[in-house]
Short mmCIF file of C-alpha atoms and ligand atoms in Angstrom, two decimals:
data_model
loop_
_atom_site.label_atom_id
_atom_site.label_comp_id
_atom_site.label_asym_id
_atom_site.label_seq_id
_atom_site.Cartn_x
_atom_site.Cartn_y
_atom_site.Cartn_z
CA MET W 1 45.70 -13.17 199.86
CA SER W 2 45.14 -9.89 198.07
CA THR W 3 47.52 -8.99 195.31
CA ARG W 4 46.19 -5.49 194.87
CA PRO W 5 49.22 -3.25 194.70
CA SER W 6 49.44 -1.89 198.20
CA ALA W 7 50.76 1.54 197.44
CA LEU W 8 47.71 2.40 195.30
CA ALA W 9 45.78 5.47 196.31
CA SER W 10 41.97 5.19 196.12
CA ALA W 11 40.72 8.17 194.14
CA ASP W 12 39.18 7.22 190.80
CA SER W 13 38.49 10.55 189.32
CA CYS W 14 40.21 13.84 189.45
CA ALA W 15 36.95 15.72 189.99
CA ALA W 16 36.05 13.39 192.97
CA SER W 17 39.26 14.41 194.74
CA SER W 18 39.27 17.53 196.78
CA SER W 19 42.86 18.31 195.77
CA ALA W 20 43.98 21.25 193.67
CA ALA W 21 46.18 18.72 191.78
CA CYS W 22 43.62 18.25 189.05
CA GLU W 23 45.68 20.79 187.27
CA PRO W 24 49.26 19.97 186.37
CA LEU W 25 51.78 21.20 188.91
CA PRO W 26 53.88 24.03 187.62
CA VAL W 27 57.28 22.73 186.32
CA LEU W 28 60.27 24.40 184.69
CA GLY W 29 60.48 24.21 180.89
CA SER W 30 56.72 24.12 180.21
CA ASP W 31 57.04 27.13 177.87
CA VAL W 32 60.28 26.06 176.11
CA LEU W 33 60.00 26.25 172.29
CA VAL W 34 61.83 23.69 170.16
CA PRO W 35 62.44 23.80 166.43
CA LEU W 36 60.60 21.32 164.12
CA VAL W 37 62.57 19.80 161.30
CA THR W 38 59.64 20.56 159.02
CA GLY W 39 59.75 24.30 159.99
CA GLY W 40 58.43 26.43 162.82
CA GLU W 41 58.46 25.86 166.55
CA VAL W 42 56.39 24.23 169.11
CA THR W 43 56.40 23.98 172.95
CA TYR W 44 58.48 20.97 174.06
CA ALA W 45 56.41 18.06 175.25
CA ALA W 46 58.59 16.39 177.88
CA LEU W 47 57.29 12.81 177.89
CA ASP W 48 60.41 11.16 179.30
CA TYR W 49 59.60 11.66 183.06
CA ALA W 50 60.69 8.08 183.83
CA ALA W 51 64.25 9.04 182.84
CA SER W 52 64.34 12.50 184.55
CA ALA W 53 61.36 14.68 185.40
CA PRO W 54 61.39 18.46 184.99
CA ALA W 55 62.00 20.47 188.26
CA LEU W 56 58.85 21.58 190.03
CA ARG W 57 58.70 25.40 190.00
CA ARG W 58 58.23 25.18 193.73
CA VAL W 59 61.51 23.30 194.14
CA TRP W 60 63.32 25.80 191.92
CA ASP W 61 61.82 28.72 193.94
CA ASP W 62 62.88 27.14 197.22
CA ILE W 63 66.39 26.62 195.97
CA ALA W 64 66.56 30.19 194.60
CA ALA W 65 65.38 31.51 197.94
CA TYR W 66 68.00 29.55 199.84
CA ALA W 67 70.97 30.07 197.43
CA PRO W 68 72.12 33.40 198.90
CA TYR W 69 72.30 31.73 202.36
CA TYR W 70 74.28 28.74 201.05
CA GLY W 71 77.10 27.77 203.38
CA SER W 72 79.17 24.79 204.43
CA VAL W 73 77.30 22.02 206.21
CA HIS W 74 78.45 20.42 209.54
CA ARG W 75 81.67 22.36 209.54
CA GLY W 76 81.40 26.08 209.89
CA ALA W 77 80.87 28.29 212.89
CA GLY W 78 79.36 31.05 210.85
CA TYR W 79 75.72 31.98 210.70
CA LEU W 80 75.15 30.72 207.18
CA SER W 81 76.95 27.41 207.99
CA GLN W 82 74.59 26.94 210.89
CA LEU W 83 71.60 27.85 208.77
CA SER W 84 72.75 25.42 206.02
CA THR W 85 73.31 22.59 208.52
CA ASP W 86 69.85 23.11 210.00
CA LEU W 87 68.42 23.12 206.47
CA PHE W 88 70.26 19.89 205.65
CA GLU W 89 69.21 18.06 208.88
CA ASN W 90 65.65 19.30 208.62
CA SER W 91 65.52 18.04 205.04
CA ARG W 92 66.39 14.58 206.51
CA LYS W 93 63.32 14.91 208.82
CA ASP W 94 61.11 16.01 205.87
CA VAL W 95 62.17 13.01 203.78
CA ALA W 96 61.63 10.71 206.77
CA ALA W 97 58.06 12.09 207.11
CA PHE W 98 57.42 11.82 203.34
CA LEU W 99 58.42 8.13 203.47
CA GLY W 100 56.57 7.38 206.76
CA CYS W 101 59.81 6.20 208.35
CA ARG W 102 59.83 4.32 211.68
CA ALA W 103 61.35 6.12 214.66
CA ASP W 104 64.66 4.31 214.46
CA ASP W 105 65.10 4.35 210.68
CA GLN W 106 67.99 6.18 209.11
CA VAL W 107 67.74 8.42 206.06
CA VAL W 108 71.02 8.46 204.22
CA PHE W 109 71.57 10.94 201.39
CA THR W 110 73.17 9.54 198.27
CA ARG W 111 73.60 10.57 194.71
CA SER W 112 70.77 8.52 193.17
CA THR W 113 68.86 5.19 193.38
CA THR W 114 71.84 3.47 191.82
CA ASP W 115 74.04 4.88 194.53
CA SER W 116 71.52 3.94 197.25
CA LEU W 117 71.35 0.35 196.13
CA ASN W 118 75.09 0.11 195.77
CA LEU W 119 75.32 1.40 199.31
CA LEU W 120 73.01 -1.26 200.53
CA ALA W 121 75.01 -3.93 198.67
CA ALA W 122 78.12 -2.67 200.34
CA VAL W 123 76.70 -2.81 203.85
CA ALA W 124 74.87 -6.18 203.56
CA PRO W 125 76.34 -8.63 206.03
CA ARG W 126 78.78 -11.21 204.78
CA GLY W 127 77.15 -14.04 202.91
CA THR W 128 73.84 -12.38 202.43
CA GLN W 129 71.69 -14.08 199.78
CA VAL W 130 69.94 -11.67 197.43
CA PHE W 131 66.70 -12.43 195.61
CA VAL W 132 65.80 -10.23 192.70
CA PHE W 133 63.47 -10.57 189.74
CA GLU W 134 65.25 -10.59 186.37
CA THR W 135 62.63 -7.89 185.34
CA GLU W 136 64.29 -5.28 187.51
CA HIS W 137 66.12 -2.11 186.41
CA HIS W 138 69.92 -2.73 186.19
CA ALA W 139 70.36 -0.56 189.33
CA SER W 140 68.51 -3.28 191.18
CA LEU W 141 69.92 -6.21 189.26
CA LEU W 142 73.55 -5.49 189.37
CA PRO W 143 75.00 -3.95 192.62
CA TRP W 144 75.02 -7.27 194.52
CA ARG W 145 77.38 -8.79 192.02
CA GLN W 146 80.15 -6.52 193.19
CA ARG W 147 80.45 -8.57 196.38
CA ALA W 148 82.17 -11.95 195.91
CA ASP W 149 80.57 -13.26 199.20
CA ILE W 150 76.95 -12.46 198.11
CA ALA W 151 74.97 -15.06 196.14
CA VAL W 152 72.35 -13.53 193.83
CA HIS W 153 69.32 -15.52 192.90
CA TYR W 154 67.57 -14.13 189.84
CA LEU W 155 63.85 -14.94 189.70
CA SER W 156 62.06 -15.43 186.44
CA ALA W 157 59.62 -12.89 185.12
CA PRO W 158 56.19 -13.35 186.67
CA ARG W 159 53.10 -12.81 184.53
CA SER W 160 50.89 -11.51 187.38
CA PRO W 161 51.35 -9.92 190.79
CA ARG W 162 50.19 -13.15 192.37
CA GLN W 163 52.82 -15.14 190.46
CA ALA W 164 55.50 -12.68 191.66
CA VAL W 165 54.60 -13.48 195.26
CA GLU W 166 54.39 -17.19 194.62
CA THR W 167 57.75 -17.15 192.82
CA LEU W 168 59.43 -15.32 195.66
CA GLU W 169 57.92 -17.62 198.30
CA THR W 170 59.17 -20.68 196.46
CA ALA W 171 62.59 -19.23 196.06
CA LEU W 172 62.82 -18.17 199.74
CA ALA W 173 61.48 -21.58 200.95
CA GLY W 174 64.08 -23.34 198.89
CA ARG W 175 66.93 -21.28 200.25
CA ALA W 176 69.72 -23.75 201.03
CA ALA W 177 71.81 -21.88 203.61
CA GLU W 178 70.90 -20.06 206.81
CA GLY W 179 72.00 -16.49 207.23
CA PRO W 180 70.89 -13.03 206.04
CA ALA W 181 68.73 -12.69 202.98
CA LEU W 182 67.56 -9.65 201.06
CA VAL W 183 64.80 -9.24 198.51
CA CYS W 184 65.09 -6.23 196.05
CA VAL W 185 61.97 -5.28 194.21
CA THR W 186 60.73 -2.28 192.23
CA GLY W 187 57.51 -0.47 193.25
CA ALA W 188 56.66 0.43 189.67
CA SER W 189 58.30 -0.87 186.50
CA ASN W 190 60.29 1.66 184.52
CA VAL W 191 59.35 -0.19 181.37
CA THR W 192 55.63 -1.09 181.76
CA GLY W 193 54.75 1.34 184.56
CA GLU W 194 53.00 -1.63 186.26
CA LEU W 195 52.74 -1.59 189.97
CA TRP W 196 54.24 -4.50 191.92
CA PRO W 197 52.57 -6.07 195.04
CA VAL W 198 55.11 -4.48 197.44
CA ARG W 199 53.18 -5.21 200.64
CA GLU W 200 52.64 -8.90 199.78
CA LEU W 201 56.23 -9.38 198.74
CA ALA W 202 57.40 -7.71 201.98
CA ALA W 203 55.14 -10.14 203.99
CA ALA W 204 56.61 -13.16 202.05
CA ALA W 205 60.10 -11.95 202.56
CA HIS W 206 59.61 -11.40 206.35
CA ALA W 207 57.78 -14.78 206.67
CA HIS W 208 60.96 -16.43 205.43
CA GLY W 209 63.32 -14.38 207.54
CA ALA W 210 64.53 -12.10 204.65
CA ARG W 211 64.59 -8.38 204.47
CA ILE W 212 63.31 -6.32 201.52
CA VAL W 213 64.39 -3.10 199.89
CA LEU W 214 61.94 -1.21 197.71
CA ASP W 215 63.32 0.41 194.54
CA ALA W 216 60.94 3.41 194.57
CA ALA W 217 62.61 5.31 191.74
CA GLN W 218 59.49 5.09 189.59
CA LEU W 219 56.94 4.74 192.43
CA ALA W 220 57.74 7.73 194.63
CA PRO W 221 57.03 10.45 191.94
CA HIS W 222 53.60 8.94 191.33
CA HIS W 223 52.27 7.38 194.57
CA PRO W 224 52.65 7.85 198.27
CA VAL W 225 55.31 5.50 199.65
CA ASP W 226 54.88 4.46 203.29
CA ILE W 227 57.83 2.44 204.50
CA ALA W 228 56.10 1.43 207.77
CA ALA W 229 52.75 0.58 206.24
CA ALA W 230 54.24 -1.38 203.40
CA ASP W 231 56.58 -2.98 205.98
CA VAL W 232 59.65 -2.70 203.82
CA ASP W 233 63.03 -2.55 205.37
CA TRP W 234 64.60 0.05 203.08
CA VAL W 235 63.37 2.41 200.29
CA ALA W 236 65.69 3.94 197.64
CA PHE W 237 64.75 6.78 195.23
CA SER W 238 66.34 9.52 193.18
CA GLY W 239 65.70 13.28 193.34
CA HIS W 240 65.88 13.76 189.58
CA LYS W 241 62.83 11.58 188.95
CA LEU W 242 60.94 13.33 191.85
CA TYR W 243 61.08 16.77 190.26
CA ALA W 244 64.29 17.66 192.15
CA PRO W 245 67.14 17.33 189.55
CA PHE W 246 70.04 18.44 191.69
CA GLY W 247 72.08 15.27 192.07
CA ALA W 248 70.87 13.70 195.36
CA GLY W 249 69.16 10.45 196.22
CA VAL W 250 68.00 8.66 199.31
CA LEU W 251 68.38 5.33 200.99
CA ALA W 252 66.09 5.16 204.08
CA GLY W 253 65.35 2.32 206.47
CA ARG W 254 66.70 -0.08 209.05
CA ALA W 255 69.74 1.34 210.87
CA ASP W 256 71.41 -1.93 211.94
CA TRP W 257 73.10 -2.97 208.66
CA LEU W 258 74.06 0.65 208.01
CA ARG W 259 75.54 1.11 211.45
CA GLU W 260 77.40 -2.11 211.66
CA ALA W 261 79.09 -1.93 208.18
CA GLN W 262 82.30 -0.14 207.17
CA PRO W 263 81.54 3.34 205.80
CA TYR W 264 80.65 3.41 202.12
CA LEU W 265 83.15 6.16 201.63
CA ALA W 266 85.99 6.80 204.06
CA GLY W 267 86.68 10.40 204.92
CA GLY W 268 85.69 13.53 206.78
CA GLY W 269 82.11 13.68 207.94
CA ALA W 270 81.89 9.91 208.41
CA SER W 271 84.53 9.87 211.08
CA ARG W 272 83.70 10.99 214.65
CA LYS W 273 87.34 10.84 215.95
CA VAL W 274 90.65 10.17 214.29
CA ALA W 275 93.56 9.77 216.72
CA ARG W 276 97.30 9.00 216.47
CA ARG W 277 98.46 5.81 218.15
CA ASP W 278 101.77 5.50 219.98
CA ASP W 279 103.00 3.07 217.30
CA GLY W 280 102.54 5.76 214.62
CA GLY W 281 99.30 4.34 213.31
CA ILE W 282 95.85 5.98 213.22
CA ASP W 283 92.68 4.96 215.01
CA VAL W 284 89.32 5.91 213.62
CA GLU W 285 85.96 5.97 215.27
CA TRP W 286 83.15 6.13 212.80
CA HIS W 287 79.75 7.79 213.24
CA THR W 288 76.94 5.40 213.86
CA THR W 289 74.32 7.79 212.35
CA ALA W 290 73.58 8.34 208.74
CA ALA W 291 76.71 10.44 208.53
CA ARG W 292 78.77 7.25 208.56
CA HIS W 293 77.85 6.79 204.85
CA GLU W 294 77.94 10.40 203.87
CA ALA W 295 81.59 11.20 203.88
CA GLY W 296 82.73 14.37 202.14
CA SER W 297 80.93 17.71 201.77
CA PRO W 298 77.23 16.98 201.31
CA ASN W 299 75.14 18.12 198.42
CA VAL W 300 72.98 20.44 200.47
CA ILE W 301 71.25 21.97 197.37
CA GLY W 302 70.27 18.45 196.04
CA VAL W 303 69.08 17.35 199.43
CA TYR W 304 67.02 20.44 200.07
CA ALA W 305 65.57 20.09 196.63
CA ILE W 306 64.34 16.59 197.50
CA ALA W 307 62.84 17.77 200.74
CA SER W 308 61.14 20.60 198.87
CA ALA W 309 59.67 18.20 196.28
CA CYS W 310 58.48 15.81 199.07
CA LYS W 311 56.56 18.72 200.61
CA ALA W 312 55.29 20.04 197.30
CA LEU W 313 53.83 16.63 196.35
CA THR W 314 52.38 16.06 199.84
CA GLU W 315 50.71 19.46 199.90
CA ALA W 316 49.40 19.05 196.38
CA GLY W 317 47.85 15.77 197.54
CA PHE W 318 48.64 12.35 196.05
CA GLU W 319 44.97 11.60 195.81
CA GLY W 320 44.54 14.26 193.19
CA LEU W 321 47.83 13.61 191.49
CA VAL W 322 47.06 9.89 191.17
CA ALA W 323 43.54 10.60 189.81
CA ARG W 324 44.77 13.04 187.30
CA GLU W 325 47.53 10.74 186.15
CA ARG W 326 45.03 7.96 185.67
CA GLN W 327 43.16 10.13 183.35
CA LEU W 328 46.29 10.80 181.31
CA ILE W 329 47.10 7.06 181.29
CA ALA W 330 43.59 6.26 180.05
CA LYS W 331 43.90 8.86 177.35
CA VAL W 332 47.20 7.43 176.07
CA ARG W 333 46.11 3.85 176.29
CA ALA W 334 42.83 4.54 174.44
CA GLY W 335 44.73 6.52 171.79
CA LEU W 336 47.30 3.74 171.26
CA ALA W 337 44.53 1.04 171.28
CA GLU W 338 43.09 2.69 168.12
CA VAL W 339 46.29 2.01 166.16
CA PRO W 340 46.51 -1.68 165.41
CA GLU W 341 50.18 -1.50 164.50
CA VAL W 342 51.01 -0.51 168.02
CA ARG W 343 51.72 -3.08 170.71
CA VAL W 344 51.89 -1.92 174.28
CA LEU W 345 54.25 -3.99 176.40
CA SER W 346 52.88 -5.49 179.57
CA LEU W 347 53.85 -8.21 182.10
CA PHE W 348 50.62 -8.28 184.12
CA GLY W 349 48.01 -7.55 181.45
CA ASP W 350 45.73 -4.73 180.49
CA ASP W 351 43.94 -4.40 183.81
CA ALA W 352 47.15 -4.05 185.93
CA PRO W 353 47.25 -0.80 187.82
CA ARG W 354 50.15 1.30 186.59
CA VAL W 355 51.86 4.69 186.73
CA GLY W 356 52.34 6.98 183.77
CA VAL W 357 55.04 4.94 182.02
CA LEU W 358 54.21 2.90 178.89
CA SER W 359 56.49 1.17 176.42
CA PHE W 360 55.42 0.05 172.97
CA VAL W 361 56.61 -1.12 169.59
CA VAL W 362 55.18 -0.12 166.26
CA GLU W 363 54.96 -2.82 163.57
CA GLY W 364 57.06 -1.97 160.61
CA TRP W 365 59.07 0.74 162.46
CA ASN W 366 62.47 0.95 163.92
CA SER W 367 61.87 2.31 167.46
CA SER W 368 64.73 4.74 167.25
CA HIS W 369 63.30 6.08 163.96
CA PHE W 370 59.85 6.47 165.50
CA ALA W 371 61.24 8.33 168.52
CA ALA W 372 63.39 10.54 166.31
CA ALA W 373 60.32 11.51 164.22
CA LEU W 374 58.22 12.25 167.33
CA SER W 375 60.96 14.62 168.46
CA ALA W 376 61.86 16.25 165.09
CA GLU W 377 58.38 16.55 163.64
CA TYR W 378 56.25 17.04 166.77
CA GLY W 379 58.54 18.35 169.44
CA ILE W 380 57.88 15.35 171.66
CA GLY W 381 60.64 13.94 173.88
CA VAL W 382 60.27 10.16 174.55
CA ARG W 383 62.97 7.44 174.93
CA ASP W 384 63.75 4.46 172.81
CA GLY W 385 65.95 1.45 173.61
CA LEU W 386 65.90 -1.13 176.39
CA PHE W 387 65.63 1.33 179.28
CA CYS W 388 68.47 -0.23 181.46
CA ALA W 389 66.10 -3.23 181.98
CA HIS W 390 67.48 -5.45 179.12
CA PRO W 391 66.23 -8.80 180.39
CA LEU W 392 62.70 -7.46 180.93
CA VAL W 393 62.46 -5.73 177.60
CA ARG W 394 63.90 -8.80 175.86
CA THR W 395 61.21 -10.91 177.55
CA LEU W 396 58.51 -8.56 176.50
CA LEU W 397 59.75 -8.32 172.92
CA ASP W 398 60.65 -12.03 172.78
CA SER W 399 63.88 -11.07 171.03
CA GLU W 400 67.53 -11.84 171.58
CA PRO W 401 70.34 -9.24 171.75
CA ASP W 402 71.23 -7.93 168.33
CA GLU W 403 72.24 -4.71 166.73
CA PRO W 404 69.26 -2.77 165.60
CA GLY W 405 69.28 -1.98 161.87
CA GLU W 406 69.85 1.37 160.26
CA CYS W 407 67.09 3.73 161.23
CA GLY W 408 65.94 4.30 157.67
CA ALA W 409 65.27 0.61 157.18
CA PRO W 410 62.58 -0.76 159.56
CA GLU W 411 64.05 -3.29 161.95
CA ALA W 412 60.68 -4.80 162.54
CA ALA W 413 59.02 -5.48 159.28
CA PRO W 414 55.50 -6.88 159.52
CA GLY W 415 55.82 -10.22 161.30
CA GLU W 416 59.34 -9.60 162.62
CA ARG W 417 60.39 -9.02 166.12
CA ALA W 418 61.33 -5.53 167.34
CA LEU W 419 64.82 -5.24 169.01
CA ASN W 420 64.04 -1.96 170.88
CA ALA W 421 60.98 -0.24 172.29
CA ILE W 422 59.67 3.28 172.66
CA ARG W 423 58.78 4.60 176.13
CA VAL W 424 56.38 7.47 176.86
CA SER W 425 56.19 8.63 180.46
CA PHE W 426 54.60 11.58 182.22
CA GLY W 427 53.61 12.82 185.70
CA ALA W 428 52.50 15.74 187.84
CA GLY W 429 53.64 18.44 185.47
CA THR W 430 52.16 17.04 182.29
CA PRO W 431 49.36 19.02 180.59
CA ASP W 432 46.67 17.13 178.63
CA GLU W 433 47.92 18.75 175.37
CA HIS W 434 51.25 16.80 175.59
CA VAL W 435 49.53 13.37 175.69
CA GLU W 436 46.99 14.43 173.12
CA ARG W 437 49.77 15.64 170.76
CA PHE W 438 51.60 12.31 171.37
CA VAL W 439 48.49 10.22 170.50
CA ARG W 440 47.84 12.26 167.35
CA ALA W 441 51.52 12.01 166.29
CA VAL W 442 51.54 8.19 166.68
CA ARG W 443 48.39 7.99 164.62
CA GLU W 444 49.77 10.27 161.87
CA LEU W 445 53.26 8.63 161.72
CA VAL W 446 51.79 5.23 161.40
CA ARG W 447 49.13 6.33 158.76
CA ASP W 448 51.26 8.71 156.72
CA GLY W 449 54.87 7.80 157.52
CA ALA W 450 57.57 10.27 158.54
CA ARG W 451 57.67 13.47 156.57
CA TRP W 452 61.40 13.73 156.81
CA SER W 453 64.25 11.36 156.09
CA TYR W 454 66.55 10.12 158.92
CA ARG W 455 69.93 8.55 159.12
CA THR W 456 71.98 6.72 161.80
CA GLU W 457 74.76 8.84 163.44
CA ASP W 458 76.76 7.58 166.34
CA GLY W 459 74.13 4.83 166.85
CA ARG W 460 71.25 7.38 167.05
CA CYS W 461 68.60 8.08 164.55
CA VAL W 462 68.75 11.76 163.51
CA PRO W 463 67.02 13.89 160.85
CA ASP W 464 69.06 13.86 157.59
CA ARG W 465 69.75 17.49 156.91
CA GLY W 466 71.49 16.79 153.64
N1 LIG R 501 65.33 1.91 189.41
C1 LIG R 501 64.40 2.17 188.50
C2 LIG R 501 63.06 1.42 188.55
C3 LIG R 501 64.66 3.14 187.60
O1 LIG R 501 63.76 3.49 186.64
C4 LIG R 501 65.88 3.81 187.55
C5 LIG R 501 66.27 4.78 186.57
O2 LIG R 501 65.67 4.87 185.45
C6 LIG R 501 66.84 3.48 188.58
C7 LIG R 501 66.46 2.53 189.50
C8 LIG R 501 68.11 4.17 188.65
O3 LIG R 501 67.94 5.46 188.98
P1 LIG R 501 69.18 6.53 188.93
O4 LIG R 501 69.67 6.55 187.44
O5 LIG R 501 68.60 7.78 189.35
O6 LIG R 501 70.23 6.00 189.78
#
């Protein structure tokens, strides 16, 4: 059995690809100047794509072109309402094409990945058993617990893709009760950036009569996602991580659970017919299409933005995007490897294929302090903390929950364990200069220390301005 991550594109060098994507794609904010605490200004280096990526210029242009024609969706008789309804429903088709959906799949628009997975948790049949690795983002770990009739089986952290498949197979084989089962797995970790063996996990799930949902929040912005080829039952992702930060998300996949469950939200749009009964009550007939779970006025701008991003990425070509991102990853990893005080966090080891997301700790540094200095002294935006994946980061740091120390005092003196990590993440809009500045900044901070003093304010490390 191959455990090569199935979603991996094949290009190895940017130059070898025929795509124009060897250059960063234009994004908003690339020329924004931010002040340095040490004086002067510098262009902001957005290296927190895993949290939220900047909007693609193309997405912004599409939204701006549509904005004057904005109108109510599904409701109005007017020209702009019809145009907006067409735009909304065509966006559904564009997203289905982007994900390689099967003919009878549904594409439901939500607010985010968190919302999508909560929707799936709400529509899962009674008594569904859910299998989820403890290494998942909280959005994948937690929604199932909202249902008293769902048993959640947390699987221990695997140390290789192969072990992930074996762990899942063992858990599914040992399943006590009959009945529906669902596996929830990420495509790419939001902590380590490592790719998970999605196709193999899907095969294992199906071999044991379970279904599988792919959390593609971190995968979709970096790699093609093909729901049919990967043979997953559902895919969830967020617009704001896919260069379309306008408040929409997607749950796409099998229609049956969606069609048979009660609507996620009850209200207009989800109901096909609402009629008075003779006894004074009300009868409701719900839609059986995606509209069943989209009650209320839809976020047409957010949805159109996602469709626009899907088209922009497809047209740019994932082959070139993947190849270019690999070069950035190699640059960051090589730079960090030259600083012995830096430890990059990994579940699957150095050779694991990954997207542009890396977490690390620096010996002798409080992570919040380090991230604050990157921002204040170099204009670099990264993230510090546990990244809404507390069990995974705890495993990788081998530390137990505790309050991090004051930022002035290193929490992780030599030989001690860090309590938080630093995450750097990038993607299609990242110029080489951003990762080069980051690598230089890490080297200088570790060698020379911070040039400014910092203090803790409301739990965050901030420059001390006296
Ligand atoms: N899944 C993964 C892997 C994530 O990284 C995130 C967000 O960081 C989520 C789910 C939740 O996404 P959202 O906050 O857009 O709901």
